[in-house]
mmCIF file of C-alpha atoms in Angstrom:
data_model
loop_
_atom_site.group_PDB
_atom_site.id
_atom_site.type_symbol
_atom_site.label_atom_id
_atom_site.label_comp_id
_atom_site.label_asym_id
_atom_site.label_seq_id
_atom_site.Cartn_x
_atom_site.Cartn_y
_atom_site.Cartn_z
ATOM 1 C CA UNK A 1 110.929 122.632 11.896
ATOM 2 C CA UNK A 2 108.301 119.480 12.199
ATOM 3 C CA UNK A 3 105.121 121.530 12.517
ATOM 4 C CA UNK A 4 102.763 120.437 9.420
ATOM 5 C CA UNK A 5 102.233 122.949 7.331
ATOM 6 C CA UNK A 6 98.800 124.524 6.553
ATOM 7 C CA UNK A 7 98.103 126.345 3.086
ATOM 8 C CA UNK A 8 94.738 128.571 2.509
ATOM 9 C CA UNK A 9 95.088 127.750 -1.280
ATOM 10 C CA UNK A 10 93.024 131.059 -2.362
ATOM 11 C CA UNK A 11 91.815 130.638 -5.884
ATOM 12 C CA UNK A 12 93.989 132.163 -9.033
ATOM 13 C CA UNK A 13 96.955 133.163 -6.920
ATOM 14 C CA UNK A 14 99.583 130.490 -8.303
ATOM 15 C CA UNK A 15 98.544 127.897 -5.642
ATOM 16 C CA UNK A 16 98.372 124.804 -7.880
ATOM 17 C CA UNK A 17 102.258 125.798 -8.455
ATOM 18 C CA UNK A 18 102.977 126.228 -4.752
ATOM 19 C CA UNK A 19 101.370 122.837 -3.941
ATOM 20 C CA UNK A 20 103.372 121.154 -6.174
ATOM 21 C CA UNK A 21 106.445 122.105 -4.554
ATOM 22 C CA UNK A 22 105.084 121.925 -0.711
ATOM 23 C CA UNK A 23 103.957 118.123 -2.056
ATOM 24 C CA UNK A 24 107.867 117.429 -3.258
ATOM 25 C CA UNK A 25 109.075 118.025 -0.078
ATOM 26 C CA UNK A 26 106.505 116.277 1.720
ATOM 27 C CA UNK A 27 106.001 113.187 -0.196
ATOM 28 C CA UNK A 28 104.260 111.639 2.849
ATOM 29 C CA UNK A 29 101.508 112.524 5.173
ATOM 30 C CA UNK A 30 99.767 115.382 2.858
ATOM 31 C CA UNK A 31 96.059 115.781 2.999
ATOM 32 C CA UNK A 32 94.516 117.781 0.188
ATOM 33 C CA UNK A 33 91.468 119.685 1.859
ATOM 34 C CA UNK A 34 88.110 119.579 -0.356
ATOM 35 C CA UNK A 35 87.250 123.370 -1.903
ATOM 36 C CA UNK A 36 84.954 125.151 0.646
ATOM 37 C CA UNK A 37 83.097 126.597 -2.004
ATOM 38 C CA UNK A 38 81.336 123.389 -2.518
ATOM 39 C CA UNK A 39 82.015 120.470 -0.462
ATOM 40 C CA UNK A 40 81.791 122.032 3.196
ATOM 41 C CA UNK A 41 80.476 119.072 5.138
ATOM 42 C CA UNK A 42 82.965 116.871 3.642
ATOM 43 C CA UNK A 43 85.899 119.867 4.549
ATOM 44 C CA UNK A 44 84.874 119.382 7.867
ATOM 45 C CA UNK A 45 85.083 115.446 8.319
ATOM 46 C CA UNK A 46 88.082 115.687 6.647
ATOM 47 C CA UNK A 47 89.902 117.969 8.826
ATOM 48 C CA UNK A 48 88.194 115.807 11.406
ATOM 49 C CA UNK A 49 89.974 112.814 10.377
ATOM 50 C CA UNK A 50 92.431 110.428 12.091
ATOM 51 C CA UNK A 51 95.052 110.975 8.989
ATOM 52 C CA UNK A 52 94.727 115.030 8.979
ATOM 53 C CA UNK A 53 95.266 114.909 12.562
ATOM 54 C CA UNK A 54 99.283 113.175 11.671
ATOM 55 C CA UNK A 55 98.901 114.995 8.380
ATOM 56 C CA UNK A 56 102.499 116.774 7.270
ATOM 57 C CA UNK A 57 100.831 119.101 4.940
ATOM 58 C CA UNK A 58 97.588 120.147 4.416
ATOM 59 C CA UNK A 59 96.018 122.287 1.674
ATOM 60 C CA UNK A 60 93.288 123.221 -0.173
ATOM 61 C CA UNK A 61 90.919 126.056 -1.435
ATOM 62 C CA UNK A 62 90.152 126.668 2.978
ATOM 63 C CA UNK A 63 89.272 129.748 4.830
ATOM 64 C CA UNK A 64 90.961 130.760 8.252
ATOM 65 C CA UNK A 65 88.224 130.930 10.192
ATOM 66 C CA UNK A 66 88.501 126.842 9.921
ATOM 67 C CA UNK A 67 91.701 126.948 11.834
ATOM 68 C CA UNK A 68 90.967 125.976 15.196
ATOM 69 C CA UNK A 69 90.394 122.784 13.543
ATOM 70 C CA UNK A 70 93.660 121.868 12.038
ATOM 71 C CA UNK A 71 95.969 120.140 13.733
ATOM 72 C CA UNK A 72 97.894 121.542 16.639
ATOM 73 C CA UNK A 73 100.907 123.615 15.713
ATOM 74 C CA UNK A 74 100.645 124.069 12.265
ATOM 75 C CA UNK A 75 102.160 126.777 10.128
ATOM 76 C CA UNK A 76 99.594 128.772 7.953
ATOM 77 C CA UNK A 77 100.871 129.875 4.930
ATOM 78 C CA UNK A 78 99.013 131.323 2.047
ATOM 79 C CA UNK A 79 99.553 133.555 -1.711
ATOM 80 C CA UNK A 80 97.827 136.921 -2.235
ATOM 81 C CA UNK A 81 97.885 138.561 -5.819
ATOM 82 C CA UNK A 82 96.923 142.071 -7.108
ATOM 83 C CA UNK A 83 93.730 142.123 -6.513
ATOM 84 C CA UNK A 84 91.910 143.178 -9.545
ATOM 85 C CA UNK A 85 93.260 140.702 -11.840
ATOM 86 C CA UNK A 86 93.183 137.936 -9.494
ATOM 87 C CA UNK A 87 89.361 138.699 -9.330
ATOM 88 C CA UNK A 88 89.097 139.048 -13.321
ATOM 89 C CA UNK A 89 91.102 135.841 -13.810
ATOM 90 C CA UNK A 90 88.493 134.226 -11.198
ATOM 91 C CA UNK A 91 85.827 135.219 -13.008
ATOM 92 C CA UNK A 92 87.192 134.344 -16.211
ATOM 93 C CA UNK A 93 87.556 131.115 -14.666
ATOM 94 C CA UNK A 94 84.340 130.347 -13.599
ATOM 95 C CA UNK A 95 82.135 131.860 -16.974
ATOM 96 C CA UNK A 96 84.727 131.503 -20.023
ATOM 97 C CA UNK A 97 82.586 129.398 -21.826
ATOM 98 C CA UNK A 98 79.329 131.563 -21.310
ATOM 99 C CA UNK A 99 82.167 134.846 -21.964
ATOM 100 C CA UNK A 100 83.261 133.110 -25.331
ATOM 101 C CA UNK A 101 79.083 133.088 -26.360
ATOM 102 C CA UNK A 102 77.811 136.465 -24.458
ATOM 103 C CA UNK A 103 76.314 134.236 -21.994
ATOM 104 C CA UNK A 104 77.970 134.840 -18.743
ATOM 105 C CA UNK A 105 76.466 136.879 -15.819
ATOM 106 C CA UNK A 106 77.721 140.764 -15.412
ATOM 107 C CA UNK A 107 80.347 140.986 -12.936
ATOM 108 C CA UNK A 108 78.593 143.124 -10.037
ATOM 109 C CA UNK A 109 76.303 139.319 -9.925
ATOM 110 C CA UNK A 110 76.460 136.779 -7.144
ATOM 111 C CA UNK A 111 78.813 134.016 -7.844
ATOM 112 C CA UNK A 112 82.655 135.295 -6.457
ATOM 113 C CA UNK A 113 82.499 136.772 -3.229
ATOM 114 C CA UNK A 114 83.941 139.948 -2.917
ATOM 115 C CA UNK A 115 86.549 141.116 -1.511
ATOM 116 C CA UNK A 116 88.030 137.205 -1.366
ATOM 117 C CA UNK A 117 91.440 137.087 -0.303
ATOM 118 C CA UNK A 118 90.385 139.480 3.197
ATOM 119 C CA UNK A 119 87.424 137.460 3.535
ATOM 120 C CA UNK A 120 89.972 133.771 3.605
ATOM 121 C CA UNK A 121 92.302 135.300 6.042
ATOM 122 C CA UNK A 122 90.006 136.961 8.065
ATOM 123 C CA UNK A 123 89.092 134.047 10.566
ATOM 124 C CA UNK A 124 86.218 135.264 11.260
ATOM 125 C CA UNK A 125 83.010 133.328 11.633
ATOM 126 C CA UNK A 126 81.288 133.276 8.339
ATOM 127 C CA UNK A 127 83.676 135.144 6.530
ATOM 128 C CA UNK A 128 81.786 135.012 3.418
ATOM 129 C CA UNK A 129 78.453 136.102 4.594
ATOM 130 C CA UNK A 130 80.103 139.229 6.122
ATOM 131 C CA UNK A 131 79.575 142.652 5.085
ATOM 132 C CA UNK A 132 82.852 143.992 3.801
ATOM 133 C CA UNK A 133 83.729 146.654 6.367
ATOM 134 C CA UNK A 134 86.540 148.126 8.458
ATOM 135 C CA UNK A 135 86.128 145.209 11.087
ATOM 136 C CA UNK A 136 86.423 142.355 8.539
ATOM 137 C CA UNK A 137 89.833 144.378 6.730
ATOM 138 C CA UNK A 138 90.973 144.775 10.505
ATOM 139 C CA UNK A 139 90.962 141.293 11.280
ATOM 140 C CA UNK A 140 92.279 139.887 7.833
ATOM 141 C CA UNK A 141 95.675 142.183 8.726
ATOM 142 C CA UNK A 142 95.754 140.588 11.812
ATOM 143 C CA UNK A 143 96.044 137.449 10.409
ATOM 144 C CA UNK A 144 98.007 138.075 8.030
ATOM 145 C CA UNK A 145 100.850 139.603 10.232
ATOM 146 C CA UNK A 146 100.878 136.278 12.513
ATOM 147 C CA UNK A 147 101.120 133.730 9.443
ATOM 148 C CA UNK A 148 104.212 131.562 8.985
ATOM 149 C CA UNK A 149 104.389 132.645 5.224
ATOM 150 C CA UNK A 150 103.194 135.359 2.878
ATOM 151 C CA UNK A 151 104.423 135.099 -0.655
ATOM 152 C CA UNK A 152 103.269 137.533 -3.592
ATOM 153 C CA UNK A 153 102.234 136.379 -6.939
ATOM 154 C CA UNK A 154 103.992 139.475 -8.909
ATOM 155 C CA UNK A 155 106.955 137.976 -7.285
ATOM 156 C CA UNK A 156 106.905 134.169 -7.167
ATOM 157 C CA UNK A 157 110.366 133.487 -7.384
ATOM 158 C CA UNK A 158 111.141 135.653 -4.707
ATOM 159 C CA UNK A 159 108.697 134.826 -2.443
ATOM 160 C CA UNK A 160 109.794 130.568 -3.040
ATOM 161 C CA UNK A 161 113.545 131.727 -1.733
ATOM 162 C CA UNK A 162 111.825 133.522 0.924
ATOM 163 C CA UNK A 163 109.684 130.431 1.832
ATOM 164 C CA UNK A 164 112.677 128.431 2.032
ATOM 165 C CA UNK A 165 113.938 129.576 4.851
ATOM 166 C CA UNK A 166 110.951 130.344 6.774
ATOM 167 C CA UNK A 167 109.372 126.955 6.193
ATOM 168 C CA UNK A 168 112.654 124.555 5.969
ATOM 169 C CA UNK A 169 111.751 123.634 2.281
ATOM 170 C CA UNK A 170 114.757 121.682 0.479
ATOM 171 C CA UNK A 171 113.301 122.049 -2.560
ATOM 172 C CA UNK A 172 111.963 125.108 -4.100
ATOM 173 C CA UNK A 173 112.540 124.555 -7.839
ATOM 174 C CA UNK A 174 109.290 125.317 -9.658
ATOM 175 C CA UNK A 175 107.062 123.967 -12.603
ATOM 176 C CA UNK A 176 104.196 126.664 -13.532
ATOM 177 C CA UNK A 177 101.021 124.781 -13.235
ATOM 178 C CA UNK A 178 97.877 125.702 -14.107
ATOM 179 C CA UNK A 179 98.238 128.263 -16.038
ATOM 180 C CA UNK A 180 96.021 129.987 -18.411
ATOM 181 C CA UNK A 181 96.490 132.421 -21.491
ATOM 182 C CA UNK A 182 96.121 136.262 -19.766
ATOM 183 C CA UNK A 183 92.754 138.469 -21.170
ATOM 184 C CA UNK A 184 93.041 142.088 -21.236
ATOM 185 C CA UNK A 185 90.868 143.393 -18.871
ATOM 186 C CA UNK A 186 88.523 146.006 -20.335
ATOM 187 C CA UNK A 187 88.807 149.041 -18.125
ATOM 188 C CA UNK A 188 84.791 149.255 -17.334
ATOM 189 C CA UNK A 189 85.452 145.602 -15.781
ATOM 190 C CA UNK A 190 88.578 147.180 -13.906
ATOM 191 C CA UNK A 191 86.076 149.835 -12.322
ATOM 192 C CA UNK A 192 83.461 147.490 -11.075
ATOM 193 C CA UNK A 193 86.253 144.619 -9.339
ATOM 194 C CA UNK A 194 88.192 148.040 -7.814
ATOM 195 C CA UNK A 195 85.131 149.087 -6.628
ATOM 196 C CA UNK A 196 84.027 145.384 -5.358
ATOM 197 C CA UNK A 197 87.386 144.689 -4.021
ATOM 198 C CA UNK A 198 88.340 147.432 -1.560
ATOM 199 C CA UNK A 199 89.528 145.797 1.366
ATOM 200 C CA UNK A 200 91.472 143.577 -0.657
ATOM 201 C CA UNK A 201 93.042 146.054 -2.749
ATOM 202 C CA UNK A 202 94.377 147.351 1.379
ATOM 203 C CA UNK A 203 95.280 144.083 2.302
ATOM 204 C CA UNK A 204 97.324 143.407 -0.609
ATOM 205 C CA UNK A 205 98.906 146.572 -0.352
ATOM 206 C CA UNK A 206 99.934 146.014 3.239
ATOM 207 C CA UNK A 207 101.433 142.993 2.725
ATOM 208 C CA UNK A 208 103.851 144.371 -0.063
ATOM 209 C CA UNK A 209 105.161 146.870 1.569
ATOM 210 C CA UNK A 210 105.581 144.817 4.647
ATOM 211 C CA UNK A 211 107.803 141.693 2.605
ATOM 212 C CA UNK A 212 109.520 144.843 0.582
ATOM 213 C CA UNK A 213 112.618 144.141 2.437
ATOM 214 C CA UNK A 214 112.602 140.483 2.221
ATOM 215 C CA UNK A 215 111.607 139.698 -1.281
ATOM 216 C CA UNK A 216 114.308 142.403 -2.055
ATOM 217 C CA UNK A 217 116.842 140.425 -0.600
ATOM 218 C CA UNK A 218 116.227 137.133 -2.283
ATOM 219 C CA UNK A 219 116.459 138.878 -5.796
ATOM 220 C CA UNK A 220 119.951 137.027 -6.726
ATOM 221 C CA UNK A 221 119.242 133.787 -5.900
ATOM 222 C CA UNK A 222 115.451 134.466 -7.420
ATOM 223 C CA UNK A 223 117.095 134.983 -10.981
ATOM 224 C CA UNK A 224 118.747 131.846 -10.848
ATOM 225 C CA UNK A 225 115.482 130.005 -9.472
ATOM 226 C CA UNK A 226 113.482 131.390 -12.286
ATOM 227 C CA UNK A 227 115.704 130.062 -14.791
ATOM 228 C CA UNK A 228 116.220 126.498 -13.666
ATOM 229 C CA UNK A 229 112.056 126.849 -13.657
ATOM 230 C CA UNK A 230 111.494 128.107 -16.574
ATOM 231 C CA UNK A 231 113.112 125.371 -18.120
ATOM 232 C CA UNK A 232 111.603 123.266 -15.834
ATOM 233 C CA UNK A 233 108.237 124.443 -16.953
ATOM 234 C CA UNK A 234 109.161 123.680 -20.953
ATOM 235 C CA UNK A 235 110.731 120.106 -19.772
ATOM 236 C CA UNK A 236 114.106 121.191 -21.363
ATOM 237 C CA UNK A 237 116.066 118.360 -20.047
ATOM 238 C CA UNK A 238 119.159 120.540 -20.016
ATOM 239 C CA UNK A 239 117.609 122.537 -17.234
ATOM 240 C CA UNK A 240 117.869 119.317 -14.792
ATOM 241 C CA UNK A 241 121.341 120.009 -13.412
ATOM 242 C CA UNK A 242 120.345 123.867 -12.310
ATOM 243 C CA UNK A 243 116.680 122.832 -11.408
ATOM 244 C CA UNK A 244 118.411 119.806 -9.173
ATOM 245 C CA UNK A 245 121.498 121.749 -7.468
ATOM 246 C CA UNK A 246 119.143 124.736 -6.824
ATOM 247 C CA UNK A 247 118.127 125.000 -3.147
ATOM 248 C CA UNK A 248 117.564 128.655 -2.921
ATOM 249 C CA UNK A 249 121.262 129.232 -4.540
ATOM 250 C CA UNK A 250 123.271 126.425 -2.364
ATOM 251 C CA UNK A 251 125.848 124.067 -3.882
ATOM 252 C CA UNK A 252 125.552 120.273 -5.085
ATOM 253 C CA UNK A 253 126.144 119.874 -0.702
ATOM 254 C CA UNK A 254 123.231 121.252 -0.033
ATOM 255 C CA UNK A 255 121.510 118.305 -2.697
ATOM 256 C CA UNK A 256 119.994 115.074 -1.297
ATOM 257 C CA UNK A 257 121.452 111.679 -2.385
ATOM 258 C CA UNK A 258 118.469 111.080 -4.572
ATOM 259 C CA UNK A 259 118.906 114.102 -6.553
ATOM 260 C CA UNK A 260 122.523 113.416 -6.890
ATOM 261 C CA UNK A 261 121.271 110.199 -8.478
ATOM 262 C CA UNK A 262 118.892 111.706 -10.883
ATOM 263 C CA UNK A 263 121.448 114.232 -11.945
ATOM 264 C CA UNK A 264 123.883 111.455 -12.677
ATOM 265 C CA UNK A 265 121.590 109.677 -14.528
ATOM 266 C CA UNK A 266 121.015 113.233 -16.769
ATOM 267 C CA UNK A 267 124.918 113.213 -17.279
ATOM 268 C CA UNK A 268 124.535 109.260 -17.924
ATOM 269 C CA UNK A 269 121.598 110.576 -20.710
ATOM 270 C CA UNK A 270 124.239 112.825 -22.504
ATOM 271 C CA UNK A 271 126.571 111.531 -22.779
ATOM 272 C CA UNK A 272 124.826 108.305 -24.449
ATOM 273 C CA UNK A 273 123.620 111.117 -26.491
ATOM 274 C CA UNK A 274 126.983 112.465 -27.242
ATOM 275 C CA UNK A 275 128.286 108.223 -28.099
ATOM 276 C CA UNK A 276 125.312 107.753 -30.350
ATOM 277 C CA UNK A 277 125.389 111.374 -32.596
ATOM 278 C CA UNK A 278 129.535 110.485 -32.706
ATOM 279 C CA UNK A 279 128.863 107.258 -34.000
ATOM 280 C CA UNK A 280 125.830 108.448 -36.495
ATOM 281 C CA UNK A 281 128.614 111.120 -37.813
ATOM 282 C CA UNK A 282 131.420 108.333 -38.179
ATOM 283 C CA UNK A 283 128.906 105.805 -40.432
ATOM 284 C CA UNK A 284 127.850 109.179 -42.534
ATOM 285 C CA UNK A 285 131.826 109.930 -43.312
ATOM 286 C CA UNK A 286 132.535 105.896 -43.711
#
């Protein structure tokens, strides 16, 4: 498929990790979209521009109610995470400093909008000014239901198998990015965000149950994604051959020439390796 892809990057849902694989497969003709949340005029002129009108991929921190102006045809895809802790790690986020010194504002205080991930999708005009009622939830599942691509947090690995087919991604092999050390969350802050975050909480329930099937059937060749990653993630230079030959489960066929060259150049590395500890061993005995 040559539709550009369009990602509404909502905050703390494992975008940054998404991104990095939407930007390997589109090395070229990627436009990353200034945050909403504070650089709206300049959103606008950049979706307005010459280059994000040829643009391959686009992405950034965007609602859907900006989609009529994206370019013709494109493919929205977004991330959704349980709710309450995707709020709590937003928060966190924004106010760890001021947490760390008993500083930062109480939760139930302006600052995150509630209710965030319906209020994204909904593509409705001002979707942040909104009150949160049934008519904003309504439309958000609406939206939801007609995007391209839905993946889960809770189940990344699944949910990058699942995007490869449904977005014709070659590669899919993952590096975590951006991530921070977990807080508990103290169960009078759980209250206030379930109470805050209603229509979300319904969204993302929806939305599991309708990829249940899906993400189910991706579990195989989501073990042996997660591992390749992993190691990805702690640069383990082992893990190149599985990270490289892993295209949602495929064989070395499935592999581009350049990866073939990179994981030649890995077997090239090792067995240097192998020459030079042989050698080290053979002056130790002489």
């Amino acid at each position: 498929m040559n539709d550009p892809i369009a990602f509404i990057h909502i905050p703390k849902t494992a975008g940054t990790s998404f991104v990095s694989v939407l930007r390997r497969n589109e090395p070229v003709g990627r436009v990353h979209l200034p945050n909403i949340f504070s650089r709206e005029v300049e959103l606008l002129e950049r979706l307005e521009s010459e280059r994000a009108a040829q643009a391959r991929l686009l992405y950034g921190h965007v609602p859907l109610t900006l989609r009529p102006d994206f370019p013709a045809r494109s493919r929205f895809v977004t991330f959704l995470r349980e709710p309450i802790v995707r709020a709590y790690s937003h928060y966190r986020h924004m106010y760890n400093r001021m947490i760390d010194t008993g500083e930062a504002p109480p939760l139930e205080a302006p600052g995150i909008p509630d209710n965030l991930q319906a209020r994204m999708l909904c593509a409705l005009p001002d979707p942040f000014a909104r009150p949160a009622d049934d008519d904003l939830l309504q439309a958000a599942l609406r939206e939801l239901d007609d995007l391209a691509f839905v993946g889960v947090l809770e189940r990344f690995a699944e949910s990058m198998v699942l995007a490869h087919g449904r977005l014709g991604l070659r590669w899919i092999a993952y590096r975590r990015e951006n991530i921070r050390p977990s807080a508990p969350l103290p169960p009078e802050a759980e209250e206030i965000l379930r109470e805050q975050n209603q229509l979300d909480l319904q969204l993302y329930a929806h939305a599991s149950r309708r990829l249940e099937s899906s993400l189910a059937a991706t579990a195989r060749r989501a073990r042996s994604l997660e591992a390749a990653s992993e190691a990805l993630t702690e640069r383990r230079p082992t893990a190149q051959p599985a990270a490289l030959l892993h295209v949602a489960g495929y064989g070395a066929a499935h592999v581009d020439a350049a990866a073939r060259k990179r994981l030649a150049r890995w077997r090239q590395w090792r067995a240097t390796r192998a020459l030079r500890a042989a050698a080290g061993a053979a002056r130790l005995r002489g």
